Amino acid sequence: EVQLVESGGGLVQPGGSLGLSCAASGFTFRSHWMSWVRQAPGKGLEWVANIKYDGSETYYVDSVKGRFTVSKDNAKDSLHLHMISLREEDTAVYYCVRVVGIFCRDSFCYPTWFDPWGQGILVTVAS
Amino acid sequence: NFMLTQPHSVSESPGKTVTISCTGSSGSIASNYVQWYQQRPGSVPTTVIYEDNRRPSGVPDRFSGSIDRPSNSASLTISGLKTEDEADYYCQSYTDRVWVFGGGTKLTVL
Protein backbone atom coordinates (compact mmCIF):
# COMPACT_ATOMS: atom_id res chain seq x y z
CA GLU A 1 0.00 0.00 0.00
CA VAL A 2 1.32 3.42 -0.94
CA GLN A 3 1.75 5.68 2.08
CA LEU A 4 2.80 9.31 2.30
CA VAL A 5 3.22 10.80 5.77
CA GLU A 6 3.96 14.49 6.20
CA SER A 7 5.69 16.05 9.19
CA GLY A 8 7.13 19.38 10.28
CA GLY A 9 4.15 21.71 10.16
CA GLY A 10 3.17 24.20 12.81
CA LEU A 11 2.92 27.87 13.66
CA VAL A 12 5.51 30.32 12.33
CA GLN A 13 5.68 34.09 12.31
CA PRO A 14 5.54 36.09 9.08
CA GLY A 15 8.99 36.26 7.58
CA GLY A 16 10.01 33.03 9.28
CA SER A 17 11.13 29.69 7.92
CA LEU A 18 9.84 26.15 8.15
CA GLY A 19 10.67 22.75 6.69
CA LEU A 20 8.24 20.02 5.77
CA SER A 21 9.08 16.37 5.19
CA CYS A 22 7.23 13.48 3.68
CA ALA A 23 8.10 9.83 4.31
CA ALA A 24 7.11 7.61 1.41
CA SER A 25 6.58 3.86 1.37
CA GLY A 26 4.89 1.15 -0.66
CA PHE A 27 6.27 2.14 -4.07
CA THR A 28 9.56 2.74 -5.88
CA PHE A 29 10.12 6.30 -4.73
CA ARG A 30 13.15 6.94 -6.94
CA SER A 31 11.06 6.29 -10.06
CA HIS A 32 8.38 8.87 -9.40
CA TRP A 33 7.94 12.59 -9.66
CA MET A 34 6.64 14.07 -6.40
CA SER A 35 4.64 17.16 -5.58
CA TRP A 36 3.48 19.51 -2.86
CA VAL A 37 -0.09 20.79 -3.15
CA ARG A 38 -1.65 23.12 -0.59
CA GLN A 39 -5.14 24.07 0.49
CA ALA A 40 -5.81 27.25 2.44
CA PRO A 41 -8.57 27.00 5.08
CA GLY A 42 -11.93 26.76 3.33
CA LYS A 43 -10.33 27.24 -0.09
CA GLY A 44 -9.44 25.14 -3.10
CA LEU A 45 -6.38 23.18 -4.09
CA GLU A 46 -3.25 24.97 -5.26
CA TRP A 47 -0.26 23.23 -6.83
CA VAL A 48 2.95 24.42 -5.16
CA ALA A 49 5.93 22.48 -6.52
CA ASN A 50 7.00 19.41 -8.46
CA ILE A 51 10.31 17.57 -8.51
CA LYS A 52 11.45 15.10 -11.12
CA TYR A 53 12.02 11.49 -10.08
CA ASP A 54 15.82 11.93 -9.93
CA GLY A 55 15.68 15.40 -8.37
CA SER A 56 17.26 17.00 -11.42
CA GLU A 57 14.38 19.35 -12.23
CA THR A 58 12.06 21.38 -10.04
CA TYR A 59 9.04 23.53 -10.86
CA TYR A 60 7.14 26.02 -8.72
CA VAL A 61 4.01 28.14 -8.77
CA ASP A 62 4.96 31.78 -9.28
CA SER A 63 3.88 32.86 -5.78
CA VAL A 64 6.53 30.70 -4.06
CA LYS A 65 9.45 31.00 -6.49
CA GLY A 66 12.58 32.13 -4.67
CA ARG A 67 11.06 31.32 -1.27
CA PHE A 68 10.32 27.58 -1.38
CA THR A 69 12.72 24.79 -2.28
CA VAL A 70 11.62 21.23 -2.97
CA SER A 71 14.10 18.37 -2.65
CA LYS A 72 14.05 14.59 -2.83
CA ASP A 73 16.20 12.05 -1.01
CA ASN A 74 15.89 8.83 -2.98
CA ALA A 75 18.16 6.99 -0.56
CA LYS A 76 15.76 7.69 2.29
CA ASP A 77 12.49 7.71 0.35
CA SER A 78 11.72 11.20 1.54
CA LEU A 79 10.47 14.45 0.07
CA HIS A 80 11.14 17.85 1.57
CA LEU A 81 9.91 21.42 1.26
CA HIS A 82 12.00 24.21 2.72
CA MET A 83 10.07 27.45 3.08
CA ILE A 84 11.52 30.88 3.87
CA SER A 85 10.11 34.40 4.01
CA LEU A 86 6.73 32.94 4.90
CA ARG A 87 3.63 35.08 4.45
CA GLU A 88 0.19 34.87 6.01
CA GLU A 89 -1.16 33.76 2.64
CA ASP A 90 1.04 30.65 2.84
CA THR A 91 -1.20 29.39 5.64
CA ALA A 92 -2.61 26.09 4.41
CA VAL A 93 -2.69 22.35 4.70
CA TYR A 94 0.25 21.06 2.67
CA TYR A 95 -0.17 17.71 0.95
CA CYS A 96 2.64 15.45 -0.20
CA VAL A 97 1.50 13.80 -3.42
CA ARG A 98 2.91 11.28 -5.85
CA VAL A 99 2.64 12.37 -9.48
CA VAL A 100 1.93 9.67 -12.04
CA GLY A 101 1.22 9.15 -15.71
CA ILE A 102 3.36 10.52 -18.51
CA PHE A 103 2.72 12.82 -21.44
CA CYS A 104 5.28 14.11 -23.90
CA ARG A 105 4.96 17.30 -25.92
CA ASP A 106 7.60 19.42 -27.63
CA SER A 107 10.42 17.22 -26.33
CA PHE A 108 9.28 17.64 -22.72
CA CYS A 109 7.76 14.73 -20.84
CA TYR A 110 5.82 15.42 -17.68
CA PRO A 111 3.62 13.51 -15.25
CA THR A 112 -0.06 14.17 -15.58
CA TRP A 113 -1.99 13.38 -12.41
CA PHE A 114 -1.71 13.38 -8.64
CA ASP A 115 -2.22 10.14 -6.77
CA PRO A 116 -2.26 9.28 -3.95
CA TRP A 117 -2.26 12.16 -1.47
CA GLY A 118 -0.85 12.20 2.03
CA GLN A 119 -3.05 13.19 4.95
CA GLY A 120 -1.67 16.71 4.86
CA ILE A 121 -0.04 18.91 7.46
CA LEU A 122 -1.09 22.35 8.61
CA VAL A 123 1.22 25.33 8.30
CA THR A 124 0.01 28.49 10.00
CA VAL A 125 1.77 31.77 9.38
CA ALA A 126 0.65 34.32 11.96
CA SER A 127 2.02 36.71 14.52
CA ASN B 1 -1.70 32.82 -16.71
CA PHE B 2 -3.63 29.71 -17.61
CA MET B 3 -6.72 29.16 -15.48
CA LEU B 4 -9.39 26.52 -15.19
CA THR B 5 -12.85 27.85 -14.32
CA GLN B 6 -15.50 25.73 -12.62
CA PRO B 7 -18.98 26.61 -11.36
CA HIS B 8 -18.89 27.33 -7.64
CA SER B 9 -21.69 24.89 -6.85
CA VAL B 10 -24.20 22.50 -8.37
CA SER B 11 -27.01 20.51 -6.82
CA GLU B 12 -29.15 17.61 -7.92
CA SER B 13 -31.37 14.91 -6.52
CA PRO B 14 -30.38 11.32 -5.79
CA GLY B 15 -30.64 9.08 -8.84
CA LYS B 16 -30.28 11.97 -11.27
CA THR B 17 -27.34 12.94 -13.48
CA VAL B 18 -25.13 16.00 -12.99
CA THR B 19 -22.40 17.48 -15.13
CA ILE B 20 -19.62 19.75 -13.84
CA SER B 21 -17.74 21.88 -16.34
CA CYS B 22 -14.12 23.05 -16.37
CA THR B 23 -13.26 25.75 -18.90
CA GLY B 24 -9.73 26.63 -19.96
CA SER B 25 -8.83 30.32 -20.13
CA SER B 26 -6.51 30.08 -23.12
CA GLY B 27 -5.05 27.65 -25.57
CA SER B 28 -6.72 24.33 -26.18
CA ILE B 29 -7.81 22.32 -23.17
CA ALA B 30 -7.52 19.27 -25.39
CA SER B 31 -3.76 19.81 -25.70
CA ASN B 32 -3.07 18.37 -22.24
CA TYR B 33 -4.84 15.77 -20.15
CA VAL B 34 -7.53 16.79 -17.66
CA GLN B 35 -8.03 15.06 -14.34
CA TRP B 36 -10.87 15.22 -11.80
CA TYR B 37 -10.50 14.83 -8.04
CA GLN B 38 -13.17 14.27 -5.39
CA GLN B 39 -12.72 15.70 -1.90
CA ARG B 40 -15.32 14.70 0.64
CA PRO B 41 -15.64 16.87 3.77
CA GLY B 42 -12.72 16.31 6.08
CA SER B 43 -10.95 13.98 3.66
CA VAL B 44 -8.03 14.15 1.26
CA PRO B 45 -8.60 14.36 -2.50
CA THR B 46 -8.91 11.18 -4.51
CA THR B 47 -8.85 10.74 -8.27
CA VAL B 48 -12.10 9.93 -10.03
CA ILE B 49 -11.01 10.61 -13.63
CA TYR B 50 -7.53 10.83 -15.12
CA GLU B 51 -6.26 11.52 -18.63
CA ASP B 52 -9.59 13.04 -19.74
CA ASN B 53 -11.80 9.99 -19.41
CA ARG B 54 -10.09 7.12 -17.62
CA ARG B 55 -11.29 5.80 -14.29
CA PRO B 56 -8.93 4.48 -11.61
CA SER B 57 -9.74 1.03 -10.33
CA GLY B 58 -12.44 1.20 -7.70
CA VAL B 59 -14.19 4.25 -9.15
CA PRO B 60 -17.68 3.27 -10.32
CA ASP B 61 -18.63 3.70 -13.96
CA ARG B 62 -21.21 6.27 -12.87
CA PHE B 63 -18.31 8.71 -13.18
CA SER B 64 -17.22 9.75 -16.67
CA GLY B 65 -15.09 12.48 -18.20
CA SER B 66 -15.12 14.18 -21.56
CA ILE B 67 -13.58 17.03 -23.55
CA ASP B 68 -15.51 19.52 -25.68
CA ARG B 69 -13.16 21.31 -28.05
CA PRO B 70 -15.56 24.04 -29.31
CA SER B 71 -16.19 25.30 -25.78
CA ASN B 72 -12.61 24.58 -24.64
CA SER B 73 -14.05 22.70 -21.71
CA ALA B 74 -13.78 19.44 -19.88
CA SER B 75 -16.72 17.86 -18.10
CA LEU B 76 -17.26 15.42 -15.28
CA THR B 77 -20.58 13.60 -15.42
CA ILE B 78 -21.95 11.63 -12.51
CA SER B 79 -25.01 9.50 -13.18
CA GLY B 80 -27.27 7.73 -10.68
CA LEU B 81 -26.31 10.24 -8.00
CA LYS B 82 -25.87 8.96 -4.47
CA THR B 83 -25.67 10.94 -1.25
CA GLU B 84 -22.07 9.73 -0.88
CA ASP B 85 -21.18 11.69 -4.05
CA GLU B 86 -21.68 14.93 -2.14
CA ALA B 87 -18.24 16.50 -2.18
CA ASP B 88 -16.01 19.13 -3.74
CA TYR B 89 -14.75 18.29 -7.22
CA TYR B 90 -11.61 19.79 -8.76
CA CYS B 91 -10.39 19.63 -12.34
CA GLN B 92 -6.64 19.75 -13.02
CA SER B 93 -4.43 20.11 -16.06
CA TYR B 94 -1.03 21.35 -17.15
CA THR B 95 0.60 24.07 -19.22
CA ASP B 96 4.19 25.25 -19.67
CA ARG B 97 5.77 23.56 -16.65
CA VAL B 98 2.84 24.57 -14.43
CA TRP B 99 0.21 22.22 -13.04
CA VAL B 100 -3.14 23.94 -12.53
CA PHE B 101 -6.24 23.17 -10.50
CA GLY B 102 -9.68 24.61 -11.08
CA GLY B 103 -11.32 26.48 -8.23
CA GLY B 104 -13.53 23.55 -7.29
CA THR B 105 -17.24 22.81 -7.47
CA LYS B 106 -19.32 21.91 -4.45
CA LEU B 107 -21.80 19.17 -5.35
CA THR B 108 -24.85 18.92 -3.14
CA VAL B 109 -27.04 15.85 -3.45
CA LEU B 110 -30.42 16.64 -1.96
Coordinates of C-alpha atoms in Angstrom, one line a residue:
Chain A
E1 CA 0.0 0.0 0.0
V2 CA 1.3 3.4 -0.9
Q3 CA 1.7 5.7 2.1
L4 CA 2.8 9.3 2.3
V5 CA 3.2 10.8 5.8
E6 CA 4.0 14.5 6.2
S7 CA 5.7 16.1 9.2
G8 CA 7.1 19.4 10.3
G9 CA 4.2 21.7 10.2
G10 CA 3.2 24.2 12.8
L11 CA 2.9 27.9 13.7
V12 CA 5.5 30.3 12.3
Q13 CA 5.7 34.1 12.3
P14 CA 5.5 36.1 9.1
G15 CA 9.0 36.3 7.6
G16 CA 10.0 33.0 9.3
S17 CA 11.1 29.7 7.9
L18 CA 9.8 26.1 8.1
G19 CA 10.7 22.8 6.7
L20 CA 8.2 20.0 5.8
S21 CA 9.1 16.4 5.2
C22 CA 7.2 13.5 3.7
A23 CA 8.1 9.8 4.3
A24 CA 7.1 7.6 1.4
S25 CA 6.6 3.9 1.4
G26 CA 4.9 1.2 -0.7
F27 CA 6.3 2.1 -4.1
T28 CA 9.6 2.7 -5.9
F29 CA 10.1 6.3 -4.7
R30 CA 13.2 6.9 -6.9
S31 CA 11.1 6.3 -10.1
H32 CA 8.4 8.9 -9.4
W33 CA 7.9 12.6 -9.7
M34 CA 6.6 14.1 -6.4
S35 CA 4.6 17.2 -5.6
W36 CA 3.5 19.5 -2.9
V37 CA -0.1 20.8 -3.1
R38 CA -1.7 23.1 -0.6
Q39 CA -5.1 24.1 0.5
A40 CA -5.8 27.2 2.4
P41 CA -8.6 27.0 5.1
G42 CA -11.9 26.8 3.3
K43 CA -10.3 27.2 -0.1
G44 CA -9.4 25.1 -3.1
L45 CA -6.4 23.2 -4.1
E46 CA -3.2 25.0 -5.3
W47 CA -0.3 23.2 -6.8
V48 CA 3.0 24.4 -5.2
A49 CA 5.9 22.5 -6.5
N50 CA 7.0 19.4 -8.5
I51 CA 10.3 17.6 -8.5
K52 CA 11.5 15.1 -11.1
Y53 CA 12.0 11.5 -10.1
D54 CA 15.8 11.9 -9.9
G55 CA 15.7 15.4 -8.4
S56 CA 17.3 17.0 -11.4
E57 CA 14.4 19.3 -12.2
T58 CA 12.1 21.4 -10.0
Y59 CA 9.0 23.5 -10.9
Y60 CA 7.1 26.0 -8.7
V61 CA 4.0 28.1 -8.8
D62 CA 5.0 31.8 -9.3
S63 CA 3.9 32.9 -5.8
V64 CA 6.5 30.7 -4.1
K65 CA 9.5 31.0 -6.5
G66 CA 12.6 32.1 -4.7
R67 CA 11.1 31.3 -1.3
F68 CA 10.3 27.6 -1.4
T69 CA 12.7 24.8 -2.3
V70 CA 11.6 21.2 -3.0
S71 CA 14.1 18.4 -2.7
K72 CA 14.0 14.6 -2.8
D73 CA 16.2 12.1 -1.0
N74 CA 15.9 8.8 -3.0
A75 CA 18.2 7.0 -0.6
K76 CA 15.8 7.7 2.3
D77 CA 12.5 7.7 0.3
S78 CA 11.7 11.2 1.5
L79 CA 10.5 14.4 0.1
H80 CA 11.1 17.9 1.6
L81 CA 9.9 21.4 1.3
H82 CA 12.0 24.2 2.7
M83 CA 10.1 27.4 3.1
I84 CA 11.5 30.9 3.9
S85 CA 10.1 34.4 4.0
L86 CA 6.7 32.9 4.9
R87 CA 3.6 35.1 4.5
E88 CA 0.2 34.9 6.0
E89 CA -1.2 33.8 2.6
D90 CA 1.0 30.7 2.8
T91 CA -1.2 29.4 5.6
A92 CA -2.6 26.1 4.4
V93 CA -2.7 22.3 4.7
Y94 CA 0.2 21.1 2.7
Y95 CA -0.2 17.7 0.9
C96 CA 2.6 15.5 -0.2
V97 CA 1.5 13.8 -3.4
R98 CA 2.9 11.3 -5.9
V99 CA 2.6 12.4 -9.5
V100 CA 1.9 9.7 -12.0
G101 CA 1.2 9.2 -15.7
I102 CA 3.4 10.5 -18.5
F103 CA 2.7 12.8 -21.4
C104 CA 5.3 14.1 -23.9
R105 CA 5.0 17.3 -25.9
D106 CA 7.6 19.4 -27.6
S107 CA 10.4 17.2 -26.3
F108 CA 9.3 17.6 -22.7
C109 CA 7.8 14.7 -20.8
Y110 CA 5.8 15.4 -17.7
P111 CA 3.6 13.5 -15.2
T112 CA -0.1 14.2 -15.6
W113 CA -2.0 13.4 -12.4
F114 CA -1.7 13.4 -8.6
D115 CA -2.2 10.1 -6.8
P116 CA -2.3 9.3 -4.0
W117 CA -2.3 12.2 -1.5
G118 CA -0.8 12.2 2.0
Q119 CA -3.1 13.2 5.0
G120 CA -1.7 16.7 4.9
I121 CA 0.0 18.9 7.5
L122 CA -1.1 22.4 8.6
V123 CA 1.2 25.3 8.3
T124 CA 0.0 28.5 10.0
V125 CA 1.8 31.8 9.4
A126 CA 0.7 34.3 12.0
S127 CA 2.0 36.7 14.5
Chain B
N1 CA -1.7 32.8 -16.7
F2 CA -3.6 29.7 -17.6
M3 CA -6.7 29.2 -15.5
L4 CA -9.4 26.5 -15.2
T5 CA -12.9 27.8 -14.3
Q6 CA -15.5 25.7 -12.6
P7 CA -19.0 26.6 -11.4
H8 CA -18.9 27.3 -7.6
S9 CA -21.7 24.9 -6.9
V10 CA -24.2 22.5 -8.4
S11 CA -27.0 20.5 -6.8
E12 CA -29.1 17.6 -7.9
S13 CA -31.4 14.9 -6.5
P14 CA -30.4 11.3 -5.8
G15 CA -30.6 9.1 -8.8
K16 CA -30.3 12.0 -11.3
T17 CA -27.3 12.9 -13.5
V18 CA -25.1 16.0 -13.0
T19 CA -22.4 17.5 -15.1
I20 CA -19.6 19.7 -13.8
S21 CA -17.7 21.9 -16.3
C22 CA -14.1 23.1 -16.4
T23 CA -13.3 25.8 -18.9
G24 CA -9.7 26.6 -20.0
S25 CA -8.8 30.3 -20.1
S26 CA -6.5 30.1 -23.1
G27 CA -5.0 27.6 -25.6
S28 CA -6.7 24.3 -26.2
I29 CA -7.8 22.3 -23.2
A30 CA -7.5 19.3 -25.4
S31 CA -3.8 19.8 -25.7
N32 CA -3.1 18.4 -22.2
Y33 CA -4.8 15.8 -20.1
V34 CA -7.5 16.8 -17.7
Q35 CA -8.0 15.1 -14.3
W36 CA -10.9 15.2 -11.8
Y37 CA -10.5 14.8 -8.0
Q38 CA -13.2 14.3 -5.4
Q39 CA -12.7 15.7 -1.9
R40 CA -15.3 14.7 0.6
P41 CA -15.6 16.9 3.8
G42 CA -12.7 16.3 6.1
S43 CA -10.9 14.0 3.7
V44 CA -8.0 14.1 1.3
P45 CA -8.6 14.4 -2.5
T46 CA -8.9 11.2 -4.5
T47 CA -8.8 10.7 -8.3
V48 CA -12.1 9.9 -10.0
I49 CA -11.0 10.6 -13.6
Y50 CA -7.5 10.8 -15.1
E51 CA -6.3 11.5 -18.6
D52 CA -9.6 13.0 -19.7
N53 CA -11.8 10.0 -19.4
R54 CA -10.1 7.1 -17.6
R55 CA -11.3 5.8 -14.3
P56 CA -8.9 4.5 -11.6
S57 CA -9.7 1.0 -10.3
G58 CA -12.4 1.2 -7.7
V59 CA -14.2 4.3 -9.1
P60 CA -17.7 3.3 -10.3
D61 CA -18.6 3.7 -14.0
R62 CA -21.2 6.3 -12.9
F63 CA -18.3 8.7 -13.2
S64 CA -17.2 9.7 -16.7
G65 CA -15.1 12.5 -18.2
S66 CA -15.1 14.2 -21.6
I67 CA -13.6 17.0 -23.5
D68 CA -15.5 19.5 -25.7
R69 CA -13.2 21.3 -28.1
P70 CA -15.6 24.0 -29.3
S71 CA -16.2 25.3 -25.8
N72 CA -12.6 24.6 -24.6
S73 CA -14.1 22.7 -21.7
A74 CA -13.8 19.4 -19.9
S75 CA -16.7 17.9 -18.1
L76 CA -17.3 15.4 -15.3
T77 CA -20.6 13.6 -15.4
I78 CA -22.0 11.6 -12.5
S79 CA -25.0 9.5 -13.2
G80 CA -27.3 7.7 -10.7
L81 CA -26.3 10.2 -8.0
K82 CA -25.9 9.0 -4.5
T83 CA -25.7 10.9 -1.3
E84 CA -22.1 9.7 -0.9
D85 CA -21.2 11.7 -4.0
E86 CA -21.7 14.9 -2.1
A87 CA -18.2 16.5 -2.2
D88 CA -16.0 19.1 -3.7
Y89 CA -14.7 18.3 -7.2
Y90 CA -11.6 19.8 -8.8
C91 CA -10.4 19.6 -12.3
Q92 CA -6.6 19.8 -13.0
S93 CA -4.4 20.1 -16.1
Y94 CA -1.0 21.3 -17.1
T95 CA 0.6 24.1 -19.2
D96 CA 4.2 25.2 -19.7
R97 CA 5.8 23.6 -16.6
V98 CA 2.8 24.6 -14.4
W99 CA 0.2 22.2 -13.0
V100 CA -3.1 23.9 -12.5
F101 CA -6.2 23.2 -10.5
G102 CA -9.7 24.6 -11.1
G103 CA -11.3 26.5 -8.2
G104 CA -13.5 23.6 -7.3
T105 CA -17.2 22.8 -7.5
K106 CA -19.3 21.9 -4.5
L107 CA -21.8 19.2 -5.4
T108 CA -24.9 18.9 -3.1
V109 CA -27.0 15.8 -3.5
L110 CA -30.4 16.6 -2.0

